[in-house]
């Protein structure tokens, strides 16, 4: 009970300070383009929802003592309507390591532990005001030419039109992964297929930096 009371006090304090910022000039409404009341009552300020969505790494949180149920309660108390769920291969498939190439058979189905983990996250969020969960899916599986470096970096193999190449294998594994996770989590109907793939930070070659054009072509 005391935890919930503290949470509500913190939320109230946050909303009060936020409204003060808006009243001090930080507002997205414009006096030059007022919203006209359809009832004929004159011009009224357009309502703006500032707290529509939030992103948080539940599965890979580094916060000491992190509890996803408490986090979901706080997110719901803020009135958040959409949640961006960070997802990774290491939390979806048993036996995933940076130096191992998982077989197509292994990738065809999310592990029981992965289903249980994300299932509990989804359930705790759905019990709040959250209406939409977005799967933020950075799925760049290892293939022989990238696994040999045994690195956690998001490497992609050299592009190739050869159907027997590592690149073709790489693309096929991505297809299998997305088919598996979409089946495992039908509650997620919106997918973000990668994070900031216009930067070598989140998608790159193991031997060099990729140009903007190369990153665009891969994506």
XYZ file of N, CA and C in Angstrom:
657
model
N 0.843 -1.207 0.000
C 0.000 0.000 0.000
C 0.872 1.249 0.000
N 1.947 1.216 0.826
C 2.819 2.377 0.913
C 3.546 2.633 -0.402
N 3.908 1.531 -1.113
C 4.585 1.686 -2.404
C 3.678 2.360 -3.412
N 2.397 1.957 -3.424
C 1.450 2.554 -4.367
C 1.221 4.019 -4.046
N 1.180 4.353 -2.746
C 0.972 5.739 -2.339
C 2.143 6.593 -2.777
N 3.385 6.067 -2.585
C 4.575 6.799 -3.008
C 4.572 7.002 -4.516
N 4.179 5.947 -5.243
C 4.140 6.041 -6.710
C 3.172 7.115 -7.170
N 1.987 7.172 -6.539
C 0.986 8.160 -6.924
C 1.462 9.569 -6.607
N 2.156 9.732 -5.484
C 2.693 11.048 -5.120
C 3.725 11.496 -6.148
N 4.606 10.560 -6.566
C 5.621 10.889 -7.553
C 4.993 11.260 -8.891
N 3.981 10.506 -9.298
C 3.286 10.795 -10.552
C 2.642 12.170 -10.499
N 1.977 12.484 -9.371
C 1.328 13.786 -9.222
C 2.355 14.911 -9.302
N 3.503 14.710 -8.624
C 4.541 15.739 -8.640
C 5.074 15.950 -10.047
N 5.250 14.834 -10.791
C 5.742 14.926 -12.159
C 4.768 15.679 -13.060
N 3.488 15.314 -12.963
C 2.477 15.950 -13.797
C 2.322 17.425 -13.453
N 2.444 17.764 -12.159
C 2.325 19.161 -11.749
C 3.459 19.990 -12.335
N 4.705 19.450 -12.237
C 5.850 20.178 -12.773
C 5.783 20.268 -14.281
N 5.251 19.215 -14.936
C 5.138 19.211 -16.396
C 4.134 20.264 -16.861
N 2.998 20.369 -16.147
C 1.996 21.360 -16.521
C 2.530 22.764 -16.320
N 3.410 22.922 -15.319
C 4.010 24.231 -15.084
C 4.892 24.619 -16.257
N 5.632 23.639 -16.810
C 6.480 23.906 -17.973
C 5.636 24.322 -19.166
N 4.505 23.644 -19.357
C 3.626 23.963 -20.479
C 3.073 25.372 -20.340
N 2.629 25.707 -19.127
C 2.064 27.035 -18.914
C 3.113 28.114 -19.052
N 4.402 27.725 -18.902
C 5.479 28.694 -19.017
C 5.911 28.910 -20.443
N 5.250 28.309 -21.404
C 5.565 28.575 -22.800
C 5.885 27.334 -23.608
N 6.124 26.185 -22.961
C 6.445 24.965 -23.696
C 5.151 24.240 -24.048
N 4.504 24.665 -25.113
C 3.245 24.055 -25.530
C 3.238 23.879 -27.034
N 2.544 22.856 -27.496
C 2.503 22.600 -28.933
C 1.271 23.200 -29.592
N 0.441 23.914 -28.825
C -0.690 24.597 -29.429
C -0.239 25.963 -29.917
N -0.921 26.511 -30.893
C -0.535 27.787 -31.478
C -1.706 28.747 -31.477
N -1.460 29.985 -31.028
C -2.529 30.983 -30.987
C -2.924 31.406 -32.388
N -2.015 31.167 -33.367
C -2.328 31.565 -34.740
C -3.210 30.542 -35.441
N -3.273 29.312 -34.885
C -4.100 28.268 -35.488
C -4.968 27.616 -34.430
N -5.919 28.372 -33.848
C -6.742 27.820 -32.771
C -7.693 26.758 -33.285
N -8.087 25.850 -32.358
C -9.061 24.810 -32.685
C -10.458 25.365 -32.409
N -11.331 25.343 -33.391
C -12.672 25.885 -33.244
C -13.621 24.828 -32.711
N -14.332 25.167 -31.657
C -15.306 24.256 -31.057
C -16.437 24.008 -32.044
N -16.722 22.728 -32.331
C -17.749 22.392 -33.319
C -19.143 22.793 -32.866
N -19.299 23.073 -31.549
C -20.618 23.457 -31.050
C -20.896 24.939 -31.269
N -19.888 25.654 -31.781
C -20.082 27.082 -32.027
C -19.744 27.934 -30.824
N -19.094 27.331 -29.839
C -18.772 28.063 -28.625
C -17.530 28.911 -28.711
N -16.920 28.991 -29.891
C -15.740 29.826 -30.038
C -14.462 29.000 -30.067
N -13.343 29.702 -30.012
C -12.046 29.046 -30.105
C -11.619 28.480 -28.747
N -11.181 27.218 -28.747
C -10.704 26.572 -27.527
C -9.345 25.948 -27.798
N -8.461 25.876 -26.791
C -7.127 25.281 -27.002
C -7.252 23.815 -27.407
N -6.431 23.412 -28.352
C -6.438 22.025 -28.795
C -5.809 21.133 -27.731
N -6.488 20.048 -27.379
C -5.966 19.146 -26.356
C -4.786 18.353 -26.911
N -3.709 18.286 -26.153
C -2.514 17.575 -26.565
C -2.166 16.520 -25.523
N -1.920 15.288 -25.968
C -1.538 14.216 -25.071
C -0.019 14.095 -25.088
N 0.635 14.515 -24.010
C 2.089 14.513 -23.959
C 2.658 13.146 -23.567
N 1.855 12.317 -22.922
C 2.361 11.057 -22.389
C 1.757 9.873 -23.139
N 2.075 9.782 -24.422
C 1.432 8.768 -25.257
C 2.201 7.441 -25.252
N 3.510 7.478 -25.242
C 4.268 6.242 -25.332
C 5.568 6.278 -24.556
N 6.124 5.097 -24.309
C 7.384 4.993 -23.578
C 8.116 3.744 -24.042
N 9.440 3.773 -23.941
C 10.274 2.635 -24.326
C 11.163 2.258 -23.147
N 11.236 0.963 -22.864
C 12.032 0.518 -21.717
C 12.510 -0.916 -21.947
N 13.796 -1.201 -21.663
C 14.335 -2.559 -21.869
C 14.030 -3.479 -20.692
N 12.846 -4.028 -20.653
C 12.466 -4.927 -19.560
C 13.412 -6.126 -19.449
N 13.592 -6.841 -20.538
C 14.334 -8.105 -20.509
C 15.813 -7.911 -20.196
N 16.376 -6.793 -20.591
C 17.811 -6.558 -20.399
C 18.064 -5.379 -19.476
N 17.128 -5.095 -18.589
C 17.284 -3.964 -17.678
C 18.502 -4.147 -16.781
N 19.259 -3.070 -16.611
C 20.429 -3.092 -15.729
C 20.137 -2.379 -14.408
N 18.882 -2.023 -14.190
C 18.494 -1.356 -12.948
C 18.484 -2.379 -11.813
N 19.207 -2.103 -10.749
C 19.280 -3.036 -9.628
C 17.904 -3.193 -8.979
N 17.486 -4.435 -8.805
C 16.198 -4.709 -8.188
C 15.012 -4.438 -9.102
N 15.247 -4.398 -10.419
C 14.156 -4.098 -11.358
C 13.028 -5.113 -11.243
N 11.801 -4.620 -11.236
C 10.613 -5.466 -11.169
C 9.644 -4.996 -12.247
N 9.371 -5.860 -13.237
C 8.570 -5.419 -14.381
C 7.118 -5.124 -13.997
N 6.595 -5.783 -12.966
C 5.216 -5.523 -12.555
C 5.086 -4.127 -11.942
N 6.052 -3.745 -11.115
C 6.041 -2.395 -10.538
C 6.221 -1.359 -11.646
N 7.140 -1.657 -12.574
C 7.374 -0.733 -13.683
C 6.113 -0.558 -14.517
N 5.407 -1.648 -14.789
C 4.168 -1.574 -15.572
C 3.108 -0.753 -14.844
N 3.006 -0.926 -13.528
C 2.042 -0.141 -12.743
C 2.342 1.350 -12.851
N 3.624 1.708 -12.770
C 4.006 3.119 -12.860
C 3.724 3.674 -14.257
N 4.009 2.866 -15.282
C 3.744 3.284 -16.664
C 2.251 3.502 -16.868
N 1.446 2.584 -16.341
C -0.004 2.740 -16.450
C -0.497 3.960 -15.709
N 0.097 4.236 -14.530
C -0.312 5.401 -13.740
C -0.015 6.706 -14.458
N 0.984 6.686 -15.333
C 1.328 7.885 -16.104
C 0.363 8.109 -17.274
N -0.495 7.134 -17.538
C -1.439 7.274 -18.648
C -0.844 6.909 -19.991
N 0.259 6.159 -19.973
C 0.910 5.755 -21.223
C -0.001 4.803 -21.996
N -0.137 5.026 -23.301
C -1.019 4.212 -24.127
C -0.274 3.215 -25.007
N 1.007 3.473 -25.280
C 1.778 2.550 -26.121
C 3.135 2.289 -25.478
N 3.622 1.079 -25.662
C 4.886 0.676 -25.041
C 5.771 0.016 -26.082
N 7.014 0.464 -26.176
C 7.995 -0.090 -27.113
C 8.828 -1.130 -26.374
N 8.586 -2.393 -26.705
C 9.221 -3.512 -26.022
C 10.527 -3.898 -26.710
N 11.653 -3.684 -26.035
C 12.935 -4.092 -26.581
C 13.024 -5.619 -26.549
N 13.433 -6.218 -27.659
C 13.544 -7.674 -27.740
C 14.894 -8.038 -28.354
N 15.480 -9.130 -27.863
C 16.781 -9.554 -28.365
C 16.806 -11.070 -28.542
N 17.695 -11.524 -29.410
C 17.774 -12.956 -29.696
C 18.207 -13.752 -28.467
N 19.091 -13.168 -27.657
C 19.579 -13.859 -26.478
C 18.512 -14.121 -25.431
N 17.432 -13.343 -25.460
C 16.341 -13.531 -24.499
C 15.183 -14.329 -25.093
N 15.268 -14.628 -26.377
C 14.201 -15.367 -27.051
C 14.566 -16.816 -27.344
N 15.867 -17.080 -27.472
C 16.314 -18.424 -27.849
C 17.335 -18.958 -26.849
N 17.103 -20.164 -26.364
C 18.069 -20.826 -25.488
C 19.324 -21.176 -26.281
N 20.469 -21.007 -25.650
C 21.723 -21.393 -26.296
C 22.308 -20.351 -27.226
N 21.683 -19.159 -27.284
C 22.223 -18.131 -28.180
C 23.487 -17.518 -27.572
N 24.566 -17.533 -28.346
C 25.800 -16.848 -27.956
C 26.358 -16.154 -29.183
N 27.323 -15.285 -28.965
C 27.865 -14.486 -30.058
C 28.652 -15.306 -31.076
N 29.141 -16.479 -30.666
C 29.958 -17.272 -31.572
C 29.275 -18.494 -32.134
N 27.974 -18.609 -31.909
C 27.242 -19.792 -32.360
C 26.215 -19.428 -33.431
N 26.166 -20.229 -34.483
C 25.158 -20.060 -35.531
C 24.000 -20.994 -35.207
N 22.864 -20.432 -34.825
C 21.702 -21.262 -34.512
C 21.097 -21.823 -35.794
N 20.707 -23.067 -35.750
C 20.143 -23.722 -36.929
C 18.765 -23.155 -37.258
N 18.338 -23.391 -38.489
C 17.007 -22.940 -38.907
C 15.928 -23.607 -38.048
N 16.154 -24.866 -37.695
C 15.182 -25.585 -36.867
C 15.065 -24.938 -35.490
N 16.195 -24.506 -34.947
C 16.203 -23.859 -33.640
C 15.479 -22.517 -33.687
N 15.669 -21.786 -34.772
C 15.079 -20.448 -34.896
C 13.591 -20.486 -35.235
N 13.105 -21.643 -35.646
C 11.712 -21.753 -36.095
C 10.708 -21.598 -34.961
N 11.181 -21.702 -33.710
C 10.265 -21.575 -32.576
C 10.968 -20.922 -31.393
N 10.338 -19.913 -30.826
C 10.879 -19.241 -29.656
C 10.907 -20.220 -28.482
N 11.940 -20.142 -27.661
C 12.083 -21.066 -26.545
C 10.975 -20.855 -25.515
N 10.712 -21.891 -24.713
C 9.676 -21.812 -23.678
C 9.996 -20.708 -22.674
N 11.272 -20.553 -22.344
C 11.664 -19.509 -21.394
C 11.446 -18.120 -21.980
N 11.702 -17.981 -23.283
C 11.474 -16.698 -23.945
C 10.005 -16.337 -23.990
N 9.167 -17.345 -24.286
C 7.717 -17.107 -24.304
C 7.214 -16.702 -22.932
N 7.694 -17.397 -21.899
C 7.248 -17.097 -20.540
C 7.704 -15.713 -20.104
N 8.944 -15.362 -20.412
C 9.496 -14.073 -20.020
C 8.693 -12.913 -20.609
N 8.574 -12.912 -21.944
C 7.875 -11.804 -22.590
C 6.363 -11.880 -22.379
N 5.852 -13.088 -22.195
C 4.434 -13.230 -21.898
C 4.061 -12.535 -20.603
N 4.930 -12.654 -19.595
C 4.663 -11.990 -18.316
C 4.765 -10.479 -18.451
N 5.705 -10.005 -19.281
C 5.810 -8.562 -19.523
C 4.539 -8.029 -20.174
N 4.099 -8.724 -21.204
C 2.912 -8.298 -21.950
C 1.682 -8.291 -21.046
N 1.539 -9.331 -20.231
C 0.383 -9.412 -19.333
C 0.374 -8.262 -18.333
N 1.527 -7.949 -17.753
C 1.583 -6.868 -16.765
C 1.272 -5.517 -17.395
N 1.665 -5.328 -18.646
C 1.381 -4.059 -19.336
C -0.083 -3.972 -19.739
N -0.641 -5.084 -20.209
C -2.037 -5.098 -20.633
C -2.985 -4.887 -19.453
N -2.527 -5.148 -18.242
C -3.351 -4.933 -17.051
C -3.400 -3.465 -16.645
N -2.678 -2.613 -17.361
C -2.683 -1.175 -17.090
C -3.420 -0.460 -18.220
N -3.090 0.822 -18.413
C -3.737 1.623 -19.457
C -3.090 1.436 -20.832
N -2.028 0.646 -20.921
C -1.336 0.451 -22.196
C -2.241 -0.278 -23.183
N -2.419 0.309 -24.358
C -3.312 -0.256 -25.376
C -2.549 -0.932 -26.515
N -1.308 -0.498 -26.760
C -0.543 -1.014 -27.895
C 0.876 -1.323 -27.455
N 1.347 -2.531 -27.782
C 2.727 -2.912 -27.518
C 3.453 -3.062 -28.846
N 4.560 -2.351 -28.988
C 5.352 -2.392 -30.214
C 6.584 -3.251 -29.968
N 6.829 -4.219 -30.811
C 8.020 -5.046 -30.682
C 9.194 -4.381 -31.360
N 10.167 -3.921 -30.550
C 11.390 -3.339 -31.096
C 12.384 -4.471 -31.310
N 12.476 -4.943 -32.548
C 13.144 -6.202 -32.839
C 14.426 -6.001 -33.627
N 15.556 -5.997 -32.935
C 16.858 -5.901 -33.597
C 17.414 -7.308 -33.770
N 16.941 -7.991 -34.788
C 17.281 -9.395 -34.986
C 18.315 -9.533 -36.104
N 19.587 -9.569 -35.749
C 20.660 -9.768 -36.711
C 21.394 -11.052 -36.329
N 20.911 -12.201 -36.811
C 21.461 -13.494 -36.402
C 22.880 -13.723 -36.917
N 23.607 -14.551 -36.195
C 24.963 -14.895 -36.596
C 24.955 -15.947 -37.698
N 25.888 -15.772 -38.636
C 26.157 -16.763 -39.681
C 27.662 -17.022 -39.633
N 28.173 -18.044 -40.336
C 29.592 -18.390 -40.192
C 30.569 -17.216 -40.318
N 30.342 -16.320 -41.285
C 31.302 -15.233 -41.502
C 31.256 -14.153 -40.430
N 30.200 -14.121 -39.638
C 30.127 -13.116 -38.552
C 30.319 -13.763 -37.186
N 29.925 -15.023 -37.033
C 30.056 -15.708 -35.744
C 31.524 -15.975 -35.401
N 32.366 -16.093 -36.404
C 33.772 -16.432 -36.144
C 34.494 -15.340 -35.351
N 33.941 -14.131 -35.344
C 34.553 -13.051 -34.566
C 34.145 -13.114 -33.087
N 33.138 -13.938 -32.776
C 32.660 -14.120 -31.404
C 32.445 -12.763 -30.716
N 31.771 -11.876 -31.411
C 31.539 -10.521 -30.912
C 30.052 -10.256 -30.770
N 29.696 -9.455 -29.769
C 28.293 -9.093 -29.575
C 27.851 -7.992 -30.529
N 28.776 -7.459 -31.294
C 28.436 -6.380 -32.216
C 27.467 -6.879 -33.292
N 26.549 -6.003 -33.746
C 25.521 -6.406 -34.723
C 26.067 -6.456 -36.148
N 26.838 -7.486 -36.410
C 27.464 -7.629 -37.715
C 26.502 -8.200 -38.759
N 26.712 -7.781 -39.992
C 26.007 -8.389 -41.127
C 27.071 -8.863 -42.118
N 26.819 -9.967 -42.810
C 27.794 -10.451 -43.800
C 27.769 -9.584 -45.050
N 28.757 -9.762 -45.898
C 28.809 -9.014 -47.159
C 27.595 -9.349 -48.015
N 26.990 -8.326 -48.606
C 25.823 -8.527 -49.452
C 26.193 -9.358 -50.672
N 25.266 -10.237 -51.048
C 25.507 -11.111 -52.195
C 24.175 -11.580 -52.748
N 24.128 -11.768 -54.072
C 22.926 -12.310 -54.717
C 22.982 -13.824 -54.851
N 24.091 -14.420 -54.395
C 24.267 -15.872 -54.454
C 23.375 -16.515 -53.396
N 22.485 -17.398 -53.808
C 21.543 -18.008 -52.879
C 22.216 -18.931 -51.867
N 23.490 -19.279 -52.113
C 24.244 -20.121 -51.185
C 25.189 -19.314 -50.294
N 25.102 -18.010 -50.375
C 26.011 -17.149 -49.615
C 25.577 -16.998 -48.167
N 26.492 -16.487 -47.348
C 26.163 -16.188 -45.956
C 25.085 -15.116 -45.867
N 25.075 -14.213 -46.838
C 24.081 -13.140 -46.828
C 22.680 -13.704 -47.049
N 22.556 -14.662 -47.970
C 21.264 -15.303 -48.209
C 20.834 -16.087 -46.970
N 21.780 -16.759 -46.324
C 21.488 -17.480 -45.083
C 21.024 -16.512 -43.998
N 21.698 -15.379 -43.917
C 21.382 -14.325 -42.952
C 19.947 -13.824 -43.128
N 19.562 -13.529 -44.358
C 18.215 -13.037 -44.640
C 17.160 -14.095 -44.317
N 17.456 -15.338 -44.640
C 16.508 -16.412 -44.364
C 16.307 -16.602 -42.863
N 17.373 -16.464 -42.096
C 17.263 -16.603 -40.643
C 16.438 -15.456 -40.053
N 16.581 -14.263 -40.597
C 15.761 -13.138 -40.140
C 14.278 -13.425 -40.398
N 13.992 -13.974 -41.565
C 12.611 -14.355 -41.904
C 12.064 -15.364 -40.904
N 12.857 -16.381 -40.598
C 12.421 -17.421 -39.666
C 12.185 -16.849 -38.268
N 13.042 -15.927 -37.846
C 12.917 -15.326 -36.515
C 11.633 -14.513 -36.408
N 11.384 -13.668 -37.385
C 10.178 -12.832 -37.323
C 8.907 -13.675 -37.400
N 8.942 -14.736 -38.183
C 7.787 -15.620 -38.247
C 7.550 -16.288 -36.893
N 8.634 -16.651 -36.224
C 8.523 -17.320 -34.929
C 8.020 -16.380 -33.837
N 8.568 -15.163 -33.781
C 8.159 -14.247 -32.703
C 6.741 -13.715 -32.922
N 6.360 -13.521 -34.183
C 4.995 -13.059 -34.462
C 3.981 -14.117 -34.039
N 4.351 -15.375 -34.233
C 3.485 -16.478 -33.829
C 3.449 -16.615 -32.306
N 4.589 -16.424 -31.660
C 4.686 -16.599 -30.210
C 3.977 -15.495 -29.436
N 3.941 -14.282 -30.018
C 3.351 -13.146 -29.318
C 2.306 -12.444 -30.191
N 1.148 -13.066 -30.359
C 0.101 -12.469 -31.207
C -0.432 -11.157 -30.644
N -0.178 -10.891 -29.356
C -0.635 -9.625 -28.770
C 0.112 -8.427 -29.368
N 1.308 -8.698 -29.903
C 2.089 -7.638 -30.544
C 1.738 -7.606 -32.028
N 1.114 -6.529 -32.456
C 0.682 -6.422 -33.856
C 1.464 -5.378 -34.630
N 2.347 -4.658 -33.936
C 3.189 -3.643 -34.579
C 4.644 -3.989 -34.298
N 5.449 -4.068 -35.345
C 6.857 -4.439 -35.192
C 7.775 -3.374 -35.779
N 8.779 -3.002 -35.011
C 9.848 -2.120 -35.499
C 11.015 -3.031 -35.873
N 11.292 -3.135 -37.141
C 12.274 -4.114 -37.612
C 13.694 -3.567 -37.563
N 14.124 -3.236 -36.345
C 15.481 -2.739 -36.150
C 15.507 -1.365 -35.532
N 16.625 -1.032 -34.902
C 16.777 0.250 -34.224
C 17.936 1.040 -34.829
N 17.632 2.189 -35.398
C 18.644 3.108 -35.917
C 19.645 2.405 -36.840
N 19.096 1.722 -37.828
C 19.957 1.014 -38.769
C 20.652 1.946 -39.766
N 20.499 3.236 -39.574
C 21.254 4.190 -40.399
C 22.595 4.524 -39.737
N 22.947 3.788 -38.664
C 24.207 4.014 -37.966
C 24.962 2.703 -37.820
N 26.275 2.752 -37.960
C 27.096 1.553 -37.819
C 27.094 1.011 -36.393
N 26.571 1.782 -35.468
C 26.475 1.329 -34.076
C 25.582 0.103 -33.960
N 24.473 0.083 -34.718
C 23.473 -0.971 -34.578
C 23.431 -1.951 -35.742
N 24.199 -1.672 -36.786
C 24.301 -2.597 -37.914
C 25.570 -2.250 -38.679
N 26.508 -3.191 -38.743
C 27.771 -2.881 -39.406
C 28.453 -4.147 -39.904
N 29.500 -3.950 -40.664
C 30.308 -5.061 -41.159
C 31.385 -5.389 -40.127
N 31.819 -6.641 -40.046
C 32.880 -6.981 -39.094
C 34.253 -6.472 -39.516
N 34.374 -6.022 -40.761
C 35.696 -5.613 -41.261
C 35.815 -4.121 -41.572
N 34.681 -3.401 -41.637
C 34.751 -1.980 -42.000
C 33.435 -1.297 -41.646
N 33.435 0.035 -41.725
C 32.183 0.771 -41.547
C 31.423 0.781 -42.858
N 30.116 0.636 -42.758
C 29.268 0.642 -43.949
C 28.833 2.064 -44.269
N 28.740 2.379 -45.543
C 28.290 3.708 -45.962
C 26.784 3.833 -45.740
N 26.285 5.045 -45.790
C 24.848 5.268 -45.641
C 24.065 4.531 -46.724
N 24.593 4.494 -47.934
C 23.907 3.806 -49.024
C 23.867 2.301 -48.769
N 24.967 1.753 -48.262
C 25.013 0.316 -47.987
C 24.032 -0.031 -46.869
N 23.985 0.803 -45.843
C 23.049 0.558 -44.736
C 21.616 0.599 -45.244
N 21.340 1.553 -46.127
C 19.980 1.670 -46.694
C 19.648 0.459 -47.547
N 20.610 -0.012 -48.329
C 20.383 -1.176 -49.188
C 20.101 -2.427 -48.365
N 20.839 -2.616 -47.276
C 20.621 -3.780 -46.414
C 19.252 -3.705 -45.760
N 18.913 -2.517 -45.250
C 17.633 -2.365 -44.555
C 16.454 -2.538 -45.494
